[in-house]
Amino acid sequence: MGQMKNTDSGKKRESEQPDVDPNSFAAVWSDSVRITGVKVAYYHICHTKLWLFSHNINLEQENANVQIGKQLHEDRYKKKRRDVTIGNTMSIDFLETKGTIRIHEVKKTKKMEKSHEAQLLFYLHYFKKQGIEATGVINYPLLNKTQNITLTPENESTLIQEIEDIKKIVLGKMPNPKRKKICPKCAYYEFCFSGSEYEK
């Protein structure tokens, strides 16, 4: 899909090439905002994290949990078609192409299951816009479990509304951090709460 130009000079536009690992990356445009699978996932985790990531404040590369997840993916699925890049815009964990196309994402735990589902639904939505029918699978190798994901009119409608919400968040002011149980393991924890007066 072609990139859309921002004709509103009064608004700041986020960088088109954020310095992030491209794994699990697919993009569409909503006005001046680049929407990716990672951003859809962050929308369900933390709006502050979504905003920071969208403005090129990326700390995930240094986070130990992220590195563990990448190593798990590499070790467990060596024989699969891993990190498949499609159209220079999308890189997924691995892909099955026999019969129905199946897009696989590898996750460590199910603690943020909703964000995992939303991210994979976004990839299915992206494939659909390219005229490709596909289904999704979330792999939890440490749990020896998988979860099948299918794009339906209902969840696609919800996804489209979430994309609009993401656009508003990214174009607005940074949301104040709200402390959650998952915060201490987040790569942005020190950024958000070290010496801050935000919600505790």
Short mmCIF file of N, CA and C in Angstrom, two decimals, residues 78-188:
data_model
loop_
_atom_site.label_atom_id
_atom_site.label_comp_id
_atom_site.label_asym_id
_atom_site.label_seq_id
_atom_site.Cartn_x
_atom_site.Cartn_y
_atom_site.Cartn_z
N LYS A 78 13.72 -23.62 14.18
CA LYS A 78 14.84 -23.54 13.25
C LYS A 78 14.48 -24.04 11.85
N LYS A 79 13.59 -25.03 11.77
CA LYS A 79 13.26 -25.64 10.48
C LYS A 79 12.10 -24.95 9.77
N LYS A 80 11.51 -23.97 10.40
CA LYS A 80 10.39 -23.26 9.79
C LYS A 80 10.89 -22.10 8.94
N ARG A 81 9.99 -21.60 8.09
CA ARG A 81 10.32 -20.42 7.28
C ARG A 81 10.17 -19.19 8.19
N ARG A 82 11.26 -18.85 8.87
CA ARG A 82 11.22 -17.82 9.90
C ARG A 82 11.51 -16.44 9.33
N ASP A 83 10.96 -15.42 10.00
CA ASP A 83 11.23 -14.02 9.66
C ASP A 83 11.01 -13.79 8.17
N VAL A 84 9.84 -14.18 7.70
CA VAL A 84 9.50 -14.05 6.29
C VAL A 84 9.09 -12.61 6.01
N THR A 85 9.78 -11.99 5.06
CA THR A 85 9.47 -10.61 4.68
C THR A 85 8.57 -10.62 3.46
N ILE A 86 7.50 -9.84 3.52
CA ILE A 86 6.54 -9.78 2.42
C ILE A 86 6.41 -8.34 1.95
N GLY A 87 6.72 -8.09 0.69
CA GLY A 87 6.54 -6.77 0.11
C GLY A 87 7.36 -5.68 0.76
N ASN A 88 8.45 -6.05 1.44
CA ASN A 88 9.31 -5.06 2.12
C ASN A 88 8.56 -4.27 3.19
N THR A 89 7.39 -4.75 3.59
CA THR A 89 6.63 -4.03 4.61
C THR A 89 6.26 -4.91 5.79
N MET A 90 6.43 -6.21 5.66
CA MET A 90 5.96 -7.11 6.71
C MET A 90 6.95 -8.23 6.94
N SER A 91 7.29 -8.47 8.21
CA SER A 91 8.15 -9.59 8.58
C SER A 91 7.48 -10.33 9.72
N ILE A 92 7.15 -11.59 9.49
CA ILE A 92 6.43 -12.36 10.50
C ILE A 92 7.33 -13.47 11.02
N ASP A 93 6.96 -14.03 12.18
CA ASP A 93 7.82 -15.03 12.83
C ASP A 93 8.04 -16.25 11.95
N PHE A 94 6.97 -16.87 11.49
CA PHE A 94 7.12 -17.87 10.44
C PHE A 94 5.79 -18.10 9.74
N LEU A 95 5.88 -18.73 8.56
CA LEU A 95 4.75 -18.80 7.64
C LEU A 95 4.59 -20.22 7.10
N GLU A 96 3.34 -20.67 7.05
CA GLU A 96 3.01 -21.94 6.40
C GLU A 96 2.23 -21.63 5.13
N THR A 97 2.61 -22.23 4.02
CA THR A 97 1.98 -21.91 2.74
C THR A 97 1.33 -23.12 2.07
N LYS A 98 1.35 -24.28 2.72
CA LYS A 98 0.69 -25.45 2.16
C LYS A 98 -0.81 -25.35 2.44
N GLY A 99 -1.61 -25.31 1.36
CA GLY A 99 -3.04 -25.11 1.53
C GLY A 99 -3.32 -23.68 1.92
N THR A 100 -4.08 -23.48 2.98
CA THR A 100 -4.38 -22.13 3.47
C THR A 100 -3.13 -21.50 4.07
N ILE A 101 -2.87 -20.26 3.74
CA ILE A 101 -1.73 -19.55 4.33
C ILE A 101 -1.98 -19.34 5.81
N ARG A 102 -1.00 -19.69 6.62
CA ARG A 102 -1.10 -19.52 8.08
C ARG A 102 0.06 -18.66 8.56
N ILE A 103 -0.28 -17.57 9.22
CA ILE A 103 0.70 -16.64 9.77
C ILE A 103 0.92 -17.00 11.24
N HIS A 104 2.16 -17.24 11.61
CA HIS A 104 2.47 -17.64 12.98
C HIS A 104 3.21 -16.52 13.71
N GLU A 105 2.81 -16.30 14.95
CA GLU A 105 3.54 -15.43 15.86
C GLU A 105 3.94 -16.25 17.08
N VAL A 106 5.16 -16.05 17.55
CA VAL A 106 5.68 -16.79 18.70
C VAL A 106 5.71 -15.87 19.92
N LYS A 107 5.08 -16.31 21.00
CA LYS A 107 5.03 -15.52 22.23
C LYS A 107 5.49 -16.37 23.41
N LYS A 108 6.04 -15.70 24.41
CA LYS A 108 6.61 -16.41 25.56
C LYS A 108 5.53 -16.86 26.55
N THR A 109 4.61 -15.96 26.88
CA THR A 109 3.54 -16.28 27.83
C THR A 109 2.22 -15.73 27.30
N LYS A 110 1.13 -16.08 28.00
CA LYS A 110 -0.20 -15.61 27.61
C LYS A 110 -0.66 -14.43 28.47
N LYS A 111 0.26 -13.83 29.21
CA LYS A 111 -0.12 -12.76 30.12
C LYS A 111 -0.73 -11.57 29.40
N MET A 112 -0.31 -11.33 28.17
CA MET A 112 -0.86 -10.22 27.38
C MET A 112 -1.55 -10.76 26.14
N GLU A 113 -2.39 -11.76 26.37
CA GLU A 113 -3.03 -12.49 25.28
C GLU A 113 -3.84 -11.58 24.36
N LYS A 114 -4.54 -10.60 24.94
CA LYS A 114 -5.35 -9.70 24.12
C LYS A 114 -4.50 -8.94 23.12
N SER A 115 -3.33 -8.49 23.55
CA SER A 115 -2.45 -7.76 22.64
C SER A 115 -1.90 -8.68 21.55
N HIS A 116 -1.64 -9.94 21.90
CA HIS A 116 -1.16 -10.91 20.91
C HIS A 116 -2.22 -11.14 19.84
N GLU A 117 -3.47 -11.30 20.27
CA GLU A 117 -4.56 -11.52 19.33
C GLU A 117 -4.74 -10.32 18.41
N ALA A 118 -4.71 -9.12 18.99
CA ALA A 118 -4.92 -7.91 18.20
C ALA A 118 -3.81 -7.72 17.17
N GLN A 119 -2.58 -8.01 17.56
CA GLN A 119 -1.45 -7.88 16.64
C GLN A 119 -1.61 -8.82 15.44
N LEU A 120 -1.99 -10.06 15.71
CA LEU A 120 -2.15 -11.02 14.62
C LEU A 120 -3.37 -10.69 13.76
N LEU A 121 -4.44 -10.19 14.37
CA LEU A 121 -5.60 -9.75 13.59
C LEU A 121 -5.21 -8.63 12.64
N PHE A 122 -4.32 -7.76 13.09
CA PHE A 122 -3.85 -6.68 12.21
C PHE A 122 -3.13 -7.25 11.00
N TYR A 123 -2.30 -8.28 11.20
CA TYR A 123 -1.60 -8.90 10.08
C TYR A 123 -2.57 -9.54 9.10
N LEU A 124 -3.61 -10.19 9.63
CA LEU A 124 -4.62 -10.79 8.76
C LEU A 124 -5.38 -9.71 7.99
N HIS A 125 -5.64 -8.60 8.65
CA HIS A 125 -6.28 -7.45 8.00
C HIS A 125 -5.39 -6.91 6.88
N TYR A 126 -4.11 -6.84 7.14
CA TYR A 126 -3.15 -6.38 6.13
C TYR A 126 -3.14 -7.32 4.93
N PHE A 127 -3.08 -8.62 5.19
CA PHE A 127 -3.11 -9.60 4.09
C PHE A 127 -4.39 -9.46 3.28
N LYS A 128 -5.50 -9.29 3.97
CA LYS A 128 -6.79 -9.16 3.29
C LYS A 128 -6.78 -7.96 2.34
N LYS A 129 -6.19 -6.86 2.78
CA LYS A 129 -6.13 -5.66 1.94
C LYS A 129 -5.26 -5.89 0.70
N GLN A 130 -4.39 -6.89 0.76
CA GLN A 130 -3.58 -7.25 -0.40
C GLN A 130 -4.25 -8.34 -1.24
N GLY A 131 -5.47 -8.72 -0.86
CA GLY A 131 -6.20 -9.74 -1.60
C GLY A 131 -5.78 -11.16 -1.27
N ILE A 132 -5.20 -11.37 -0.09
CA ILE A 132 -4.70 -12.69 0.31
C ILE A 132 -5.50 -13.19 1.50
N GLU A 133 -6.08 -14.38 1.37
CA GLU A 133 -6.79 -15.00 2.48
C GLU A 133 -5.79 -15.75 3.36
N ALA A 134 -5.90 -15.54 4.65
CA ALA A 134 -4.97 -16.20 5.57
C ALA A 134 -5.63 -16.39 6.93
N THR A 135 -5.09 -17.30 7.70
CA THR A 135 -5.48 -17.46 9.09
C THR A 135 -4.24 -17.28 9.95
N GLY A 136 -4.44 -17.14 11.25
CA GLY A 136 -3.30 -16.89 12.13
C GLY A 136 -3.19 -17.92 13.24
N VAL A 137 -1.99 -18.09 13.74
CA VAL A 137 -1.72 -18.99 14.86
C VAL A 137 -0.75 -18.29 15.81
N ILE A 138 -1.12 -18.23 17.09
CA ILE A 138 -0.20 -17.75 18.11
C ILE A 138 0.43 -18.98 18.76
N ASN A 139 1.74 -19.06 18.75
CA ASN A 139 2.48 -20.18 19.33
C ASN A 139 3.05 -19.79 20.68
N TYR A 140 2.76 -20.61 21.70
CA TYR A 140 3.32 -20.44 23.04
C TYR A 140 4.19 -21.67 23.34
N PRO A 141 5.42 -21.71 22.84
CA PRO A 141 6.25 -22.92 22.95
C PRO A 141 6.55 -23.34 24.38
N LEU A 142 6.70 -22.40 25.30
CA LEU A 142 6.99 -22.76 26.69
C LEU A 142 5.78 -23.41 27.36
N LEU A 143 4.59 -23.14 26.82
CA LEU A 143 3.36 -23.73 27.35
C LEU A 143 2.89 -24.91 26.52
N ASN A 144 3.58 -25.15 25.39
CA ASN A 144 3.16 -26.20 24.45
C ASN A 144 1.71 -26.01 24.02
N LYS A 145 1.36 -24.76 23.74
CA LYS A 145 -0.01 -24.44 23.33
C LYS A 145 0.01 -23.56 22.09
N THR A 146 -1.08 -23.65 21.33
CA THR A 146 -1.28 -22.75 20.19
C THR A 146 -2.69 -22.19 20.27
N GLN A 147 -2.90 -21.06 19.62
CA GLN A 147 -4.22 -20.45 19.56
C GLN A 147 -4.49 -20.00 18.13
N ASN A 148 -5.58 -20.49 17.55
CA ASN A 148 -5.94 -20.12 16.19
C ASN A 148 -6.68 -18.79 16.18
N ILE A 149 -6.35 -17.95 15.21
CA ILE A 149 -6.96 -16.62 15.09
C ILE A 149 -7.54 -16.48 13.68
N THR A 150 -8.79 -16.05 13.61
CA THR A 150 -9.46 -15.84 12.33
C THR A 150 -10.04 -14.43 12.28
N LEU A 151 -9.87 -13.77 11.15
CA LEU A 151 -10.44 -12.43 10.97
C LEU A 151 -11.91 -12.57 10.62
N THR A 152 -12.76 -11.90 11.39
CA THR A 152 -14.21 -11.90 11.16
C THR A 152 -14.68 -10.47 10.94
N PRO A 153 -15.88 -10.26 10.39
CA PRO A 153 -16.38 -8.89 10.24
C PRO A 153 -16.44 -8.15 11.57
N GLU A 154 -16.76 -8.89 12.65
CA GLU A 154 -16.88 -8.25 13.95
C GLU A 154 -15.53 -7.79 14.50
N ASN A 155 -14.54 -8.69 14.52
CA ASN A 155 -13.26 -8.27 15.09
C ASN A 155 -12.49 -7.34 14.15
N GLU A 156 -12.78 -7.41 12.85
CA GLU A 156 -12.14 -6.46 11.94
C GLU A 156 -12.70 -5.06 12.15
N SER A 157 -14.02 -4.96 12.41
CA SER A 157 -14.62 -3.66 12.70
C SER A 157 -14.03 -3.06 13.97
N THR A 158 -13.83 -3.89 14.98
CA THR A 158 -13.20 -3.43 16.22
C THR A 158 -11.78 -2.96 15.96
N LEU A 159 -11.04 -3.71 15.15
CA LEU A 159 -9.66 -3.35 14.81
C LEU A 159 -9.59 -2.00 14.12
N ILE A 160 -10.49 -1.75 13.18
CA ILE A 160 -10.50 -0.48 12.46
C ILE A 160 -10.74 0.68 13.42
N GLN A 161 -11.61 0.49 14.41
CA GLN A 161 -11.83 1.53 15.41
C GLN A 161 -10.59 1.73 16.27
N GLU A 162 -9.91 0.65 16.60
CA GLU A 162 -8.67 0.75 17.37
C GLU A 162 -7.60 1.51 16.60
N ILE A 163 -7.55 1.32 15.30
CA ILE A 163 -6.59 2.05 14.47
C ILE A 163 -6.86 3.55 14.55
N GLU A 164 -8.14 3.94 14.56
CA GLU A 164 -8.48 5.35 14.71
C GLU A 164 -8.06 5.87 16.08
N ASP A 165 -8.24 5.06 17.11
CA ASP A 165 -7.82 5.45 18.46
C ASP A 165 -6.31 5.61 18.54
N ILE A 166 -5.58 4.71 17.90
CA ILE A 166 -4.12 4.78 17.88
C ILE A 166 -3.67 6.09 17.24
N LYS A 167 -4.32 6.44 16.15
CA LYS A 167 -3.98 7.69 15.46
C LYS A 167 -4.14 8.88 16.39
N LYS A 168 -5.24 8.93 17.14
CA LYS A 168 -5.48 10.04 18.05
C LYS A 168 -4.43 10.09 19.16
N ILE A 169 -4.06 8.93 19.68
CA ILE A 169 -3.05 8.89 20.74
C ILE A 169 -1.70 9.38 20.23
N VAL A 170 -1.30 8.90 19.06
CA VAL A 170 0.01 9.24 18.51
C VAL A 170 0.10 10.72 18.18
N LEU A 171 -0.97 11.30 17.67
CA LEU A 171 -0.96 12.71 17.28
C LEU A 171 -1.19 13.66 18.46
N GLY A 172 -1.58 13.10 19.61
CA GLY A 172 -1.83 13.93 20.78
C GLY A 172 -0.61 14.05 21.68
N LYS A 173 -0.84 14.55 22.90
CA LYS A 173 0.23 14.65 23.88
C LYS A 173 0.48 13.28 24.50
N MET A 174 1.69 13.11 25.05
CA MET A 174 2.01 11.83 25.67
C MET A 174 1.06 11.54 26.83
N PRO A 175 0.39 10.40 26.83
CA PRO A 175 -0.47 10.04 27.96
C PRO A 175 0.36 9.85 29.23
N ASN A 176 -0.16 10.31 30.35
CA ASN A 176 0.56 10.12 31.60
C ASN A 176 0.67 8.63 31.92
N PRO A 177 1.83 8.17 32.36
CA PRO A 177 1.99 6.75 32.71
C PRO A 177 1.06 6.36 33.87
N LYS A 178 0.51 5.17 33.79
CA LYS A 178 -0.29 4.61 34.86
C LYS A 178 0.35 3.29 35.29
N ARG A 179 0.66 3.21 36.57
CA ARG A 179 1.39 2.04 37.05
C ARG A 179 0.50 0.80 37.02
N LYS A 180 1.03 -0.27 36.42
CA LYS A 180 0.33 -1.55 36.34
C LYS A 180 1.26 -2.65 36.84
N LYS A 181 0.69 -3.85 37.02
CA LYS A 181 1.50 -4.97 37.50
C LYS A 181 2.63 -5.32 36.54
N ILE A 182 2.40 -5.09 35.26
CA ILE A 182 3.40 -5.46 34.25
C ILE A 182 4.52 -4.42 34.12
N CYS A 183 4.36 -3.26 34.74
CA CYS A 183 5.31 -2.16 34.53
C CYS A 183 6.77 -2.50 34.87
N PRO A 184 7.06 -3.16 36.00
CA PRO A 184 8.47 -3.40 36.35
C PRO A 184 9.25 -4.19 35.31
N LYS A 185 8.57 -4.99 34.49
CA LYS A 185 9.26 -5.77 33.46
C LYS A 185 9.30 -5.06 32.12
N CYS A 186 8.74 -3.87 32.06
CA CYS A 186 8.69 -3.12 30.80
C CYS A 186 10.00 -2.38 30.57
N ALA A 187 10.41 -2.31 29.31
CA ALA A 187 11.64 -1.60 28.96
C ALA A 187 11.56 -0.11 29.26
N TYR A 188 10.35 0.42 29.38
CA TYR A 188 10.16 1.85 29.60
C TYR A 188 9.95 2.19 31.09
#
